[in-house]
Structure formats: C-alpha cells, structure tokens
Coordinates of N, CA, C and O in Angstrom, one line a residue:
X1 N 81.6 100.3 156.1 CA 81.8 100.5 154.7 C 82.7 101.7 154.5 O 83.7 101.6 153.7
X2 N 82.4 102.8 155.2 CA 83.2 104.0 155.0 C 84.6 103.8 155.5 O 85.5 104.3 154.9
X3 N 84.7 103.1 156.6 CA 86.0 102.8 157.1 C 86.9 102.0 156.2 O 88.1 102.3 156.0
X4 N 86.3 101.0 155.5 CA 87.1 100.2 154.6 C 87.5 101.0 153.4 O 88.6 100.8 152.8
X5 N 86.7 101.9 152.9 CA 87.1 102.8 151.8 C 88.2 103.7 152.2 O 89.1 103.9 151.4
X6 N 88.1 104.3 153.3 CA 89.1 105.2 153.8 C 90.5 104.4 154.0 O 91.5 104.9 153.6
X7 N 90.4 103.2 154.5 CA 91.6 102.4 154.6 C 92.2 102.1 153.3 O 93.4 102.1 153.1
X8 N 91.4 101.7 152.3 CA 91.8 101.4 151.0 C 92.5 102.6 150.3 O 93.6 102.5 149.7
X9 N 91.9 103.8 150.4 CA 92.5 105.0 149.8 C 93.8 105.3 150.5 O 94.8 105.7 149.9
X10 N 93.8 105.2 151.8 CA 95.1 105.5 152.6 C 96.2 104.5 152.2 O 97.3 104.9 152.0
X11 N 95.9 103.2 152.0 CA 96.9 102.3 151.6 C 97.4 102.6 150.2 O 98.6 102.4 150.0
X12 N 96.5 102.9 149.3 CA 97.0 103.3 148.0 C 97.8 104.5 148.0 O 98.8 104.6 147.3
X13 N 97.5 105.5 148.7 CA 98.3 106.7 148.8 C 99.6 106.5 149.4 O 100.6 107.0 148.9
X14 N 99.7 105.6 150.4 CA 101.0 105.3 151.0 C 101.9 104.5 150.0 O 103.1 104.8 149.9
X15 N 101.3 103.6 149.3 CA 102.1 102.8 148.3 C 102.6 103.7 147.2 O 103.7 103.5 146.7
X16 N 101.8 104.6 146.8 CA 102.3 105.5 145.7 C 103.4 106.4 146.2 O 104.4 106.7 145.5
X17 N 103.2 107.0 147.4 CA 104.2 107.9 147.9 C 105.5 107.2 148.3 O 106.6 107.8 148.3
X18 N 105.4 105.9 148.6 CA 106.6 105.2 149.1 C 107.3 104.5 147.9 O 108.4 103.9 148.1
X19 N 106.8 104.6 146.7 CA 107.4 103.9 145.6 C 108.7 104.6 145.3 O 108.8 105.8 145.3
X20 N 109.7 103.8 144.9 CA 111.0 104.4 144.6 C 111.0 105.3 143.3 O 110.3 104.9 142.4
X21 N 111.7 106.4 143.4 CA 111.7 107.2 142.2 C 112.8 106.7 141.3 O 113.7 106.0 141.7
X22 N 112.8 107.1 140.0 CA 113.8 106.7 139.1 C 115.1 107.2 139.5 O 115.3 108.4 139.7
X23 N 116.1 106.4 139.7 CA 117.4 106.8 140.1 C 118.3 107.1 138.9 O 118.0 106.5 137.8
X24 N 119.3 107.8 139.1 CA 120.2 108.1 138.0 C 119.8 109.4 137.3 O 118.8 110.0 137.6
X25 N 120.6 109.7 136.3 CA 120.4 111.0 135.6 C 119.7 110.7 134.3 O 119.8 109.6 133.7
X26 N 119.1 111.7 133.7 CA 118.5 111.5 132.4 C 119.6 111.4 131.4 O 120.8 111.8 131.6
X27 N 119.3 110.9 130.2 CA 120.2 110.7 129.2 C 121.0 112.0 128.8 O 122.2 112.0 128.7
X28 N 120.3 113.1 128.7 CA 121.0 114.3 128.3 C 121.9 114.8 129.4 O 122.9 115.5 129.1
X29 N 121.6 114.5 130.6 CA 122.4 115.0 131.7 C 123.7 114.1 131.8 O 124.7 114.5 132.4
X30 N 123.6 112.8 131.4 CA 124.8 112.0 131.4 C 125.8 112.3 130.3 O 126.9 112.0 130.4
X31 N 125.3 112.8 129.2 CA 126.1 113.0 128.0 C 127.0 114.2 128.3 O 126.6 115.1 129.0
X32 N 128.1 114.2 127.7 CA 129.1 115.4 127.9 C 128.7 116.4 126.9 O 128.5 116.2 125.7
X33 N 128.5 117.6 127.4 CA 128.2 118.8 126.6 C 129.4 119.4 126.1 O 130.2 120.1 126.8
X34 N 129.7 119.2 124.8 CA 131.0 119.8 124.2 C 130.7 121.2 123.7 O 129.7 121.5 123.1
X35 N 131.6 122.1 124.1 CA 131.5 123.6 123.8 C 130.1 124.1 124.2 O 129.3 124.5 123.3
X36 N 129.7 124.0 125.5 CA 128.4 124.4 125.9 C 128.1 125.9 125.7 O 129.0 126.7 125.9
X37 N 126.9 126.2 125.3 CA 126.5 127.6 125.1 C 126.0 128.2 126.4 O 125.9 127.5 127.4
X38 N 125.6 129.4 126.4 CA 125.1 130.0 127.6 C 123.7 129.4 128.0 O 122.9 129.0 127.1
X39 N 123.4 129.3 129.3 CA 122.2 128.7 129.7 C 121.1 129.8 129.7 O 121.2 130.7 130.6
X40 N 120.2 129.7 128.8 CA 119.1 130.8 128.7 C 117.9 130.2 128.2 O 117.8 129.1 127.7
X41 N 116.8 131.1 128.2 CA 115.5 130.7 127.6 C 115.4 131.1 126.2 O 114.5 130.6 125.5
X42 N 116.3 131.9 125.7 CA 116.1 132.4 124.3 C 117.2 132.0 123.4 O 117.4 132.5 122.3
X43 N 118.0 130.9 123.7 CA 119.1 130.5 123.0 C 118.8 129.5 121.9 O 119.6 129.1 121.1
X44 N 117.5 129.0 121.8 CA 117.2 127.9 121.0 C 117.4 128.1 119.5 O 117.8 127.2 118.8
X45 N 117.3 129.3 119.0 CA 117.5 129.5 117.6 C 118.9 129.8 117.2 O 119.2 130.0 116.0
X46 N 119.8 129.9 118.1 CA 121.2 130.3 117.9 C 122.2 129.1 117.9 O 123.4 129.3 117.9
X47 N 121.7 127.9 118.1 CA 122.6 126.8 118.3 C 123.5 126.5 117.1 O 124.7 126.2 117.2
X48 N 122.9 126.6 115.9 CA 123.7 126.4 114.7 C 124.9 127.4 114.6 O 126.0 127.1 114.2
X49 N 124.6 128.6 114.9 CA 125.6 129.7 114.9 C 126.6 129.5 116.0 O 127.8 129.7 115.8
X50 N 126.2 129.0 117.2 CA 127.1 128.8 118.3 C 128.0 127.7 118.0 O 129.2 127.7 118.3
X51 N 127.5 126.6 117.4 CA 128.3 125.4 117.1 C 129.1 125.5 115.8 O 129.8 124.5 115.4
X52 N 128.9 126.5 115.0 CA 129.6 126.6 113.7 C 131.2 126.6 114.0 O 131.7 127.4 114.7
X53 N 131.8 125.7 113.4 CA 133.3 125.6 113.6 C 133.7 124.6 114.7 O 134.8 124.3 114.9
X54 N 132.7 124.0 115.4 CA 132.9 123.1 116.4 C 132.4 121.7 116.1 O 132.2 120.9 117.0
X55 N 132.1 121.4 114.9 CA 131.6 120.1 114.5 C 130.1 120.1 114.2 O 129.5 119.1 113.8
X56 N 129.3 121.1 114.6 CA 127.9 121.2 114.3 C 127.1 121.0 115.6 O 127.6 120.5 116.6
X57 N 125.8 121.3 115.5 CA 124.9 121.2 116.7 C 124.5 119.8 116.9 O 124.2 119.0 116.0
X58 N 124.5 119.4 118.2 CA 124.1 118.0 118.5 C 122.8 117.9 119.2 O 121.9 117.3 118.8
X59 N 122.6 118.6 120.4 CA 121.4 118.6 121.1 C 121.3 119.8 122.1 O 122.3 120.5 122.3
X60 N 120.1 120.0 122.7 CA 120.0 121.0 123.7 C 119.9 120.3 125.0 O 119.1 119.4 125.2
X61 N 120.6 120.8 126.0 CA 120.6 120.3 127.3 C 119.9 121.2 128.3 O 120.1 122.4 128.3
X62 N 119.0 120.6 129.1 CA 118.2 121.4 130.1 C 119.1 121.8 131.2 O 120.0 121.0 131.7
X63 N 119.0 123.0 131.7 CA 119.8 123.5 132.8 C 119.1 124.4 133.8 O 119.6 125.3 134.3
X64 N 117.8 124.1 133.9 CA 117.0 124.9 134.9 C 115.6 125.1 134.4 O 115.1 124.5 133.5
X65 N 114.9 126.0 135.1 CA 113.5 126.2 134.8 C 113.3 126.8 133.4 O 113.6 128.0 133.2
X66 N 112.9 126.0 132.5 CA 112.7 126.4 131.1 C 113.9 126.9 130.4 O 113.8 127.7 129.5
X67 N 115.1 126.6 130.9 CA 116.3 127.1 130.3 C 117.1 125.9 129.7 O 117.1 124.8 130.2
X68 N 117.7 126.2 128.6 CA 118.5 125.2 127.9 C 119.8 125.8 127.4 O 119.9 127.0 127.2
X69 N 120.7 124.9 127.0 CA 121.9 125.3 126.4 C 122.3 124.5 125.2 O 121.9 123.3 125.2
X70 N 123.0 125.0 124.3 CA 123.4 124.3 123.1 C 124.6 123.4 123.4 O 125.5 123.9 124.1
X71 N 124.6 122.2 122.9 CA 125.8 121.3 123.0 C 126.2 120.9 121.6 O 125.3 120.5 120.8
X72 N 127.5 121.1 121.3 CA 128.0 120.8 120.0 C 128.5 119.4 119.8 O 128.8 118.7 120.8
X73 N 128.7 118.9 118.6 CA 129.3 117.6 118.3 C 130.7 117.7 118.7 O 131.4 118.7 118.5
X74 N 131.2 116.6 119.3 CA 132.6 116.5 119.7 C 133.4 116.4 118.4 O 133.3 115.4 117.7
X75 N 134.3 117.4 118.1 CA 135.1 117.3 116.9 C 136.1 116.2 117.0 O 136.8 116.1 118.0
X76 N 136.2 115.4 116.0 CA 137.1 114.2 116.0 C 138.2 114.4 115.0 O 138.2 115.2 114.1

C-alpha cells in the first residue's frame, strides 16, 4: 500500500514538472514601448508627466524585480 502511494505521488510530481511551460512573451513584453521611461521601482506616479507631449500614458511595462517603466501612446 505504501509503495503504491509513493509511486502515485512520484508519477504526479514527474508529470507536473515535465509539463510544458507557456511559450512566448507576455502581452506587455510583445508590445512596443514608445518613449520608454527609466526602469525603476518609484516611477509609477510620474507616468503622466513623463508622457506629457508624447500622446499620453498607455501602460506600465515590467522590467525586472518589482521594477516598471512608463510607456507612452504612439503619437500618430
């Protein structure tokens, strides 16, 4: 009984570890960051000021451990 439980747990662990990871980039990483701001932890409140004159703020792009940068709208 103990052997069958150990084999079951081992089989489940192997199947979880062997499952393919999601390939490709996240949506924010695929998008082009127009007029990117500096990559920092404290830039979140300054995006509107950074993108003023460049079409406005669009989104924040992750660029490391708890760091993000402002990305502006592509001026057309």
